């Protein structure tokens, strides 16, 4: 039996079902509780199993606790118990080996150290094989004959590649003398900061001017940020018409 939508209380068929926050939704009904902007699995924020956009997500605040004598006594007692348990656990596990989990980062470091160790070993071996210095007991250079292997074979190891950290490509810098592209069509001004959640979206800051704006569907439009020159999709409830 098909479940009912948590928003409109109508039946949700498998082709239009969206499972999120332990509930079933129509894709069009999965919207912000405040502004009703249509959301997806990348840009929603859940609070008490209800979806919100980034601008209207409820803010939580910490509760201040007064330093009453009873609270101070409980705090001191908890600190004493914590030190007792720490010392007891330390004495119990003293001298035992700690098992390290083979995470991807740990395996990468282990492989890198192994490669460096192999390079150092081959360098030391090559130095010993080409070294013609006589042993300490032989004082005459003519009496010393190096091993035949050192005269006929020399190993020159090629250093193994060491993995380098990933560095993202620098963002293109616009030319100082290049004029900005001409803007036509509808213009809007951003009321909030927005960070793109997908490749076809565009990021902007509060106060940015959005030009060449075209409405796509309910809650979304297409435009170009005049400050950066980037264009893409943006939420309609984050901007205001100029």
PDB file of C-alpha atoms in Angstrom:
ATOM      1  CA  UNK A   1       0.000   0.000   0.000  1.00  0.00           C
ATOM      2  CA  UNK A   2       1.351   3.414  -0.969  1.00  0.00           C
ATOM      3  CA  UNK A   3       1.956   5.834   1.957  1.00  0.00           C
ATOM      4  CA  UNK A   4       0.530   9.335   2.253  1.00  0.00           C
ATOM      5  CA  UNK A   5       2.476  12.573   1.828  1.00  0.00           C
ATOM      6  CA  UNK A   6       3.463  14.277   5.068  1.00  0.00           C
ATOM      7  CA  UNK A   7       2.598  17.702   3.576  1.00  0.00           C
ATOM      8  CA  UNK A   8      -0.639  17.304   1.568  1.00  0.00           C
ATOM      9  CA  UNK A   9      -1.859  13.999   3.091  1.00  0.00           C
ATOM     10  CA  UNK A  10      -2.412  12.492  -0.367  1.00  0.00           C
ATOM     11  CA  UNK A  11      -1.123   9.158  -1.674  1.00  0.00           C
ATOM     12  CA  UNK A  12       2.515   9.165  -2.821  1.00  0.00           C
ATOM     13  CA  UNK A  13       3.252   6.878  -5.781  1.00  0.00           C
ATOM     14  CA  UNK A  14       6.744   5.357  -6.232  1.00  0.00           C
ATOM     15  CA  UNK A  15       7.638   7.558  -9.245  1.00  0.00           C
ATOM     16  CA  UNK A  16       7.211  10.785  -7.247  1.00  0.00           C
ATOM     17  CA  UNK A  17       8.187   9.554  -3.756  1.00  0.00           C
ATOM     18  CA  UNK A  18      10.899  11.252  -1.680  1.00  0.00           C
ATOM     19  CA  UNK A  19      11.882   9.561   1.607  1.00  0.00           C
ATOM     20  CA  UNK A  20      13.452  11.992   4.073  1.00  0.00           C
ATOM     21  CA  UNK A  21      13.262  12.803   7.796  1.00  0.00           C
ATOM     22  CA  UNK A  22      11.541   9.429   8.422  1.00  0.00           C
ATOM     23  CA  UNK A  23       8.584  10.519   6.270  1.00  0.00           C
ATOM     24  CA  UNK A  24       7.326  10.273   2.687  1.00  0.00           C
ATOM     25  CA  UNK A  25       6.863  13.386   0.528  1.00  0.00           C
ATOM     26  CA  UNK A  26       5.894  14.375  -2.968  1.00  0.00           C
ATOM     27  CA  UNK A  27       8.925  15.976  -4.603  1.00  0.00           C
ATOM     28  CA  UNK A  28       6.951  19.185  -5.032  1.00  0.00           C
ATOM     29  CA  UNK A  29       5.704  19.079  -1.410  1.00  0.00           C
ATOM     30  CA  UNK A  30       9.221  18.801   0.072  1.00  0.00           C
ATOM     31  CA  UNK A  31       9.567  22.547   0.794  1.00  0.00           C
ATOM     32  CA  UNK A  32      10.642  24.942   3.554  1.00  0.00           C
ATOM     33  CA  UNK A  33       8.249  25.252   6.475  1.00  0.00           C
ATOM     34  CA  UNK A  34       8.558  29.078   6.441  1.00  0.00           C
ATOM     35  CA  UNK A  35       8.983  30.301   2.850  1.00  0.00           C
ATOM     36  CA  UNK A  36       7.672  27.186   1.033  1.00  0.00           C
ATOM     37  CA  UNK A  37      10.719  27.081  -1.287  1.00  0.00           C
ATOM     38  CA  UNK A  38      11.070  23.679  -3.008  1.00  0.00           C
ATOM     39  CA  UNK A  39      14.028  21.786  -1.511  1.00  0.00           C
ATOM     40  CA  UNK A  40      16.087  18.732  -2.456  1.00  0.00           C
ATOM     41  CA  UNK A  41      18.322  16.256  -0.646  1.00  0.00           C
ATOM     42  CA  UNK A  42      21.359  18.572  -0.933  1.00  0.00           C
ATOM     43  CA  UNK A  43      20.128  21.930   0.341  1.00  0.00           C
ATOM     44  CA  UNK A  44      17.576  21.058   3.043  1.00  0.00           C
ATOM     45  CA  UNK A  45      18.131  21.271   6.809  1.00  0.00           C
ATOM     46  CA  UNK A  46      15.999  19.203   9.164  1.00  0.00           C
ATOM     47  CA  UNK A  47      14.738  20.401  12.536  1.00  0.00           C
ATOM     48  CA  UNK A  48      12.312  18.275  14.578  1.00  0.00           C
ATOM     49  CA  UNK A  49      11.691  16.175  11.422  1.00  0.00           C
ATOM     50  CA  UNK A  50      10.553  19.205   9.401  1.00  0.00           C
ATOM     51  CA  UNK A  51      12.507  20.617   6.395  1.00  0.00           C
ATOM     52  CA  UNK A  52      13.881  24.166   6.328  1.00  0.00           C
ATOM     53  CA  UNK A  53      16.024  26.200   3.931  1.00  0.00           C
ATOM     54  CA  UNK A  54      19.352  27.686   5.007  1.00  0.00           C
ATOM     55  CA  UNK A  55      17.903  31.163   5.612  1.00  0.00           C
ATOM     56  CA  UNK A  56      14.993  30.057   7.822  1.00  0.00           C
ATOM     57  CA  UNK A  57      16.617  27.224   9.769  1.00  0.00           C
ATOM     58  CA  UNK A  58      15.738  27.706  13.492  1.00  0.00           C
ATOM     59  CA  UNK A  59      18.608  29.042  15.567  1.00  0.00           C
ATOM     60  CA  UNK A  60      19.439  27.181  18.771  1.00  0.00           C
ATOM     61  CA  UNK A  61      20.881  28.875  21.857  1.00  0.00           C
ATOM     62  CA  UNK A  62      22.716  27.490  24.870  1.00  0.00           C
ATOM     63  CA  UNK A  63      21.143  27.783  28.317  1.00  0.00           C
ATOM     64  CA  UNK A  64      23.218  29.526  30.979  1.00  0.00           C
ATOM     65  CA  UNK A  65      23.513  27.686  34.302  1.00  0.00           C
ATOM     66  CA  UNK A  66      24.088  29.706  37.464  1.00  0.00           C
ATOM     67  CA  UNK A  67      27.087  28.800  39.669  1.00  0.00           C
ATOM     68  CA  UNK A  68      25.065  27.975  42.742  1.00  0.00           C
ATOM     69  CA  UNK A  69      26.754  26.198  45.686  1.00  0.00           C
ATOM     70  CA  UNK A  70      24.974  22.961  44.751  1.00  0.00           C
ATOM     71  CA  UNK A  71      26.151  23.167  41.120  1.00  0.00           C
ATOM     72  CA  UNK A  72      29.705  23.925  42.222  1.00  0.00           C
ATOM     73  CA  UNK A  73      29.656  20.932  44.577  1.00  0.00           C
ATOM     74  CA  UNK A  74      28.406  18.615  41.796  1.00  0.00           C
ATOM     75  CA  UNK A  75      31.009  19.976  39.394  1.00  0.00           C
ATOM     76  CA  UNK A  76      33.847  19.315  41.862  1.00  0.00           C
ATOM     77  CA  UNK A  77      32.526  15.826  42.633  1.00  0.00           C
ATOM     78  CA  UNK A  78      32.303  14.968  38.916  1.00  0.00           C
ATOM     79  CA  UNK A  79      35.859  16.188  38.384  1.00  0.00           C
ATOM     80  CA  UNK A  80      37.163  14.005  41.252  1.00  0.00           C
ATOM     81  CA  UNK A  81      35.343  10.938  39.884  1.00  0.00           C
ATOM     82  CA  UNK A  82      36.697  11.616  36.420  1.00  0.00           C
ATOM     83  CA  UNK A  83      40.299  11.680  37.718  1.00  0.00           C
ATOM     84  CA  UNK A  84      39.731   8.442  39.667  1.00  0.00           C
ATOM     85  CA  UNK A  85      38.346   6.629  36.603  1.00  0.00           C
ATOM     86  CA  UNK A  86      41.167   7.983  34.438  1.00  0.00           C
ATOM     87  CA  UNK A  87      43.882   6.719  36.793  1.00  0.00           C
ATOM     88  CA  UNK A  88      42.119   3.368  37.206  1.00  0.00           C
ATOM     89  CA  UNK A  89      41.808   2.910  33.446  1.00  0.00           C
ATOM     90  CA  UNK A  90      45.448   3.984  32.950  1.00  0.00           C
ATOM     91  CA  UNK A  91      46.734   1.421  35.464  1.00  0.00           C
ATOM     92  CA  UNK A  92      44.564  -1.300  33.927  1.00  0.00           C
ATOM     93  CA  UNK A  93      45.788  -0.711  30.339  1.00  0.00           C
ATOM     94  CA  UNK A  94      49.431   0.024  31.201  1.00  0.00           C
ATOM     95  CA  UNK A  95      51.805  -1.936  28.940  1.00  0.00           C
ATOM     96  CA  UNK A  96      49.099  -3.059  26.495  1.00  0.00           C
ATOM     97  CA  UNK A  97      49.437  -2.362  22.801  1.00  0.00           C
ATOM     98  CA  UNK A  98      46.857  -0.083  21.180  1.00  0.00           C
ATOM     99  CA  UNK A  99      45.303  -1.398  17.995  1.00  0.00           C
ATOM    100  CA  UNK A 100      45.343   1.103  15.106  1.00  0.00           C
ATOM    101  CA  UNK A 101      42.492   1.001  12.607  1.00  0.00           C
ATOM    102  CA  UNK A 102      43.595   0.646   8.970  1.00  0.00           C
ATOM    103  CA  UNK A 103      41.935   3.805   7.689  1.00  0.00           C
ATOM    104  CA  UNK A 104      42.653   5.030   4.118  1.00  0.00           C
ATOM    105  CA  UNK A 105      44.801   7.884   5.486  1.00  0.00           C
ATOM    106  CA  UNK A 106      46.820   5.507   7.694  1.00  0.00           C
ATOM    107  CA  UNK A 107      47.374   3.087   4.788  1.00  0.00           C
ATOM    108  CA  UNK A 108      48.556   5.959   2.576  1.00  0.00           C
ATOM    109  CA  UNK A 109      51.094   7.115   5.180  1.00  0.00           C
ATOM    110  CA  UNK A 110      52.254   3.531   5.725  1.00  0.00           C
ATOM    111  CA  UNK A 111      52.811   3.021   1.992  1.00  0.00           C
ATOM    112  CA  UNK A 112      54.653   6.350   1.694  1.00  0.00           C
ATOM    113  CA  UNK A 113      56.995   5.465   4.592  1.00  0.00           C
ATOM    114  CA  UNK A 114      57.634   2.034   3.061  1.00  0.00           C
ATOM    115  CA  UNK A 115      58.632   3.633  -0.247  1.00  0.00           C
ATOM    116  CA  UNK A 116      60.976   6.074   1.521  1.00  0.00           C
ATOM    117  CA  UNK A 117      62.509   3.185   3.503  1.00  0.00           C
ATOM    118  CA  UNK A 118      63.103   1.175   0.294  1.00  0.00           C
ATOM    119  CA  UNK A 119      64.812   4.142  -1.370  1.00  0.00           C
ATOM    120  CA  UNK A 120      67.100   4.649   1.656  1.00  0.00           C
ATOM    121  CA  UNK A 121      67.963   0.927   1.750  1.00  0.00           C
ATOM    122  CA  UNK A 122      68.909   0.796  -1.952  1.00  0.00           C
ATOM    123  CA  UNK A 123      71.008   3.970  -1.617  1.00  0.00           C
ATOM    124  CA  UNK A 124      72.988   2.432   1.275  1.00  0.00           C
ATOM    125  CA  UNK A 125      73.497  -0.814  -0.669  1.00  0.00           C
ATOM    126  CA  UNK A 126      74.740   1.021  -3.752  1.00  0.00           C
ATOM    127  CA  UNK A 127      77.226   3.016  -1.647  1.00  0.00           C
ATOM    128  CA  UNK A 128      78.611  -0.196  -0.100  1.00  0.00           C
ATOM    129  CA  UNK A 129      78.971  -1.885  -3.500  1.00  0.00           C
ATOM    130  CA  UNK A 130      80.889   1.007  -5.092  1.00  0.00           C
ATOM    131  CA  UNK A 131      83.007   1.767  -2.024  1.00  0.00           C
ATOM    132  CA  UNK A 132      86.678   0.808  -2.732  1.00  0.00           C
ATOM    133  CA  UNK A 133      87.992   1.765   0.690  1.00  0.00           C
ATOM    134  CA  UNK A 134      90.124  -1.119   2.164  1.00  0.00           C
ATOM    135  CA  UNK A 135      89.173  -2.618   5.547  1.00  0.00           C
ATOM    136  CA  UNK A 136      90.830  -1.165   8.676  1.00  0.00           C
ATOM    137  CA  UNK A 137      93.357  -4.087   8.888  1.00  0.00           C
ATOM    138  CA  UNK A 138      94.843  -3.377   5.397  1.00  0.00           C
ATOM    139  CA  UNK A 139      97.211  -0.396   5.204  1.00  0.00           C
ATOM    140  CA  UNK A 140      98.429  -0.784   1.621  1.00  0.00           C
ATOM    141  CA  UNK A 141      95.961   0.237  -1.086  1.00  0.00           C
ATOM    142  CA  UNK A 142      97.593  -2.164  -3.591  1.00  0.00           C
ATOM    143  CA  UNK A 143      96.906  -5.187  -1.343  1.00  0.00           C
ATOM    144  CA  UNK A 144      93.156  -4.490  -1.337  1.00  0.00           C
ATOM    145  CA  UNK A 145      90.984  -5.828  -4.150  1.00  0.00           C
ATOM    146  CA  UNK A 146      87.291  -4.878  -4.017  1.00  0.00           C
ATOM    147  CA  UNK A 147      84.761  -7.660  -4.596  1.00  0.00           C
ATOM    148  CA  UNK A 148      84.067  -8.615  -8.177  1.00  0.00           C
ATOM    149  CA  UNK A 149      80.437  -7.704  -7.737  1.00  0.00           C
ATOM    150  CA  UNK A 150      81.363  -4.072  -6.963  1.00  0.00           C
ATOM    151  CA  UNK A 151      83.362  -3.823 -10.236  1.00  0.00           C
ATOM    152  CA  UNK A 152      80.765  -5.345 -12.535  1.00  0.00           C
ATOM    153  CA  UNK A 153      77.458  -4.371 -10.991  1.00  0.00           C
ATOM    154  CA  UNK A 154      76.168  -1.036  -9.767  1.00  0.00           C
ATOM    155  CA  UNK A 155      72.545  -0.600  -8.835  1.00  0.00           C
ATOM    156  CA  UNK A 156      71.103   2.832  -9.395  1.00  0.00           C
ATOM    157  CA  UNK A 157      67.559   2.744  -8.058  1.00  0.00           C
ATOM    158  CA  UNK A 158      64.998   5.106  -9.467  1.00  0.00           C
ATOM    159  CA  UNK A 159      63.178   6.957  -6.695  1.00  0.00           C
ATOM    160  CA  UNK A 160      59.612   5.851  -6.297  1.00  0.00           C
ATOM    161  CA  UNK A 161      57.027   8.602  -6.736  1.00  0.00           C
ATOM    162  CA  UNK A 162      55.858  10.075  -3.469  1.00  0.00           C
ATOM    163  CA  UNK A 163      52.147  10.980  -3.436  1.00  0.00           C
ATOM    164  CA  UNK A 164      51.572  14.714  -3.385  1.00  0.00           C
ATOM    165  CA  UNK A 165      48.621  16.424  -1.655  1.00  0.00           C
ATOM    166  CA  UNK A 166      45.828  17.566  -3.912  1.00  0.00           C
ATOM    167  CA  UNK A 167      45.863  21.285  -4.664  1.00  0.00           C
ATOM    168  CA  UNK A 168      42.806  22.762  -6.394  1.00  0.00           C
ATOM    169  CA  UNK A 169      43.393  24.840  -9.500  1.00  0.00           C
ATOM    170  CA  UNK A 170      43.377  28.617  -8.824  1.00  0.00           C
ATOM    171  CA  UNK A 171      40.236  30.455  -9.777  1.00  0.00           C
ATOM    172  CA  UNK A 172      40.549  32.513 -12.977  1.00  0.00           C
ATOM    173  CA  UNK A 173      41.310  36.180 -12.310  1.00  0.00           C
ATOM    174  CA  UNK A 174      39.408  38.595 -14.548  1.00  0.00           C
ATOM    175  CA  UNK A 175      41.545  41.022 -16.553  1.00  0.00           C
ATOM    176  CA  UNK A 176      41.728  44.542 -15.199  1.00  0.00           C
ATOM    177  CA  UNK A 177      41.025  46.218 -18.543  1.00  0.00           C
ATOM    178  CA  UNK A 178      38.203  43.885 -19.662  1.00  0.00           C
ATOM    179  CA  UNK A 179      34.768  45.572 -19.355  1.00  0.00           C
ATOM    180  CA  UNK A 180      31.968  43.579 -17.651  1.00  0.00           C
ATOM    181  CA  UNK A 181      29.393  41.974 -19.984  1.00  0.00           C
ATOM    182  CA  UNK A 182      26.326  44.029 -20.648  1.00  0.00           C
ATOM    183  CA  UNK A 183      23.287  43.092 -18.553  1.00  0.00           C
ATOM    184  CA  UNK A 184      19.791  42.901 -19.981  1.00  0.00           C
ATOM    185  CA  UNK A 185      16.507  41.698 -18.585  1.00  0.00           C
ATOM    186  CA  UNK A 186      15.267  41.562 -15.000  1.00  0.00           C
ATOM    187  CA  UNK A 187      17.541  42.665 -12.124  1.00  0.00           C
ATOM    188  CA  UNK A 188      17.397  41.524  -8.481  1.00  0.00           C
ATOM    189  CA  UNK A 189      19.361  42.163  -5.282  1.00  0.00           C
ATOM    190  CA  UNK A 190      20.420  39.382  -2.850  1.00  0.00           C
ATOM    191  CA  UNK A 191      18.957  39.560   0.675  1.00  0.00           C
ATOM    192  CA  UNK A 192      21.019  36.674   2.150  1.00  0.00           C
ATOM    193  CA  UNK A 193      24.280  34.821   1.508  1.00  0.00           C
ATOM    194  CA  UNK A 194      23.878  31.618  -0.519  1.00  0.00           C
ATOM    195  CA  UNK A 195      26.376  28.810  -1.213  1.00  0.00           C
ATOM    196  CA  UNK A 196      25.787  26.670  -4.304  1.00  0.00           C
ATOM    197  CA  UNK A 197      24.766  23.096  -3.423  1.00  0.00           C
ATOM    198  CA  UNK A 198      25.056  21.711  -6.984  1.00  0.00           C
ATOM    199  CA  UNK A 199      27.111  22.246 -10.134  1.00  0.00           C
ATOM    200  CA  UNK A 200      24.323  24.114 -11.946  1.00  0.00           C
ATOM    201  CA  UNK A 201      23.798  26.597  -9.064  1.00  0.00           C
ATOM    202  CA  UNK A 202      25.630  29.894  -8.366  1.00  0.00           C
ATOM    203  CA  UNK A 203      26.881  31.373  -5.070  1.00  0.00           C
ATOM    204  CA  UNK A 204      26.419  35.015  -4.025  1.00  0.00           C
ATOM    205  CA  UNK A 205      26.638  37.337  -1.011  1.00  0.00           C
ATOM    206  CA  UNK A 206      24.171  39.626   0.689  1.00  0.00           C
ATOM    207  CA  UNK A 207      23.803  42.794  -1.411  1.00  0.00           C
ATOM    208  CA  UNK A 208      25.013  41.311  -4.731  1.00  0.00           C
ATOM    209  CA  UNK A 209      23.128  42.387  -7.871  1.00  0.00           C
ATOM    210  CA  UNK A 210      21.731  39.533 -10.003  1.00  0.00           C
ATOM    211  CA  UNK A 211      21.144  40.402 -13.677  1.00  0.00           C
ATOM    212  CA  UNK A 212      19.543  38.595 -16.637  1.00  0.00           C
ATOM    213  CA  UNK A 213      17.083  36.902 -14.255  1.00  0.00           C
ATOM    214  CA  UNK A 214      14.624  34.365 -15.722  1.00  0.00           C
ATOM    215  CA  UNK A 215      12.024  32.456 -13.676  1.00  0.00           C
ATOM    216  CA  UNK A 216      12.333  28.667 -14.061  1.00  0.00           C
ATOM    217  CA  UNK A 217       9.713  27.200 -11.714  1.00  0.00           C
ATOM    218  CA  UNK A 218       8.227  27.795  -8.285  1.00  0.00           C
ATOM    219  CA  UNK A 219      11.048  28.862  -5.987  1.00  0.00           C
ATOM    220  CA  UNK A 220      13.947  28.847  -8.511  1.00  0.00           C
ATOM    221  CA  UNK A 221      15.265  31.237 -11.161  1.00  0.00           C
ATOM    222  CA  UNK A 222      18.304  31.603 -13.454  1.00  0.00           C
ATOM    223  CA  UNK A 223      20.595  34.621 -13.445  1.00  0.00           C
ATOM    224  CA  UNK A 224      24.144  36.009 -13.449  1.00  0.00           C
ATOM    225  CA  UNK A 225      25.963  37.567 -10.453  1.00  0.00           C
ATOM    226  CA  UNK A 226      27.167  40.984 -11.618  1.00  0.00           C
ATOM    227  CA  UNK A 227      30.101  41.020  -9.146  1.00  0.00           C
ATOM    228  CA  UNK A 228      31.662  37.665 -10.159  1.00  0.00           C
ATOM    229  CA  UNK A 229      30.247  37.118 -13.644  1.00  0.00           C
ATOM    230  CA  UNK A 230      29.123  33.573 -12.733  1.00  0.00           C
ATOM    231  CA  UNK A 231      25.664  32.431 -13.780  1.00  0.00           C
ATOM    232  CA  UNK A 232      23.414  29.558 -12.762  1.00  0.00           C
ATOM    233  CA  UNK A 233      20.319  28.647 -10.761  1.00  0.00           C
ATOM    234  CA  UNK A 234      19.471  30.453  -7.504  1.00  0.00           C
ATOM    235  CA  UNK A 235      16.571  30.338  -4.983  1.00  0.00           C
ATOM    236  CA  UNK A 236      13.933  32.990  -5.593  1.00  0.00           C
ATOM    237  CA  UNK A 237      13.310  33.686  -1.886  1.00  0.00           C
ATOM    238  CA  UNK A 238      16.937  34.812  -1.389  1.00  0.00           C
ATOM    239  CA  UNK A 239      16.628  37.834  -3.726  1.00  0.00           C
ATOM    240  CA  UNK A 240      14.369  40.859  -4.137  1.00  0.00           C
ATOM    241  CA  UNK A 241      13.447  42.749  -7.293  1.00  0.00           C
ATOM    242  CA  UNK A 242      15.197  46.072  -7.883  1.00  0.00           C
TER     243      UNK A 242
END
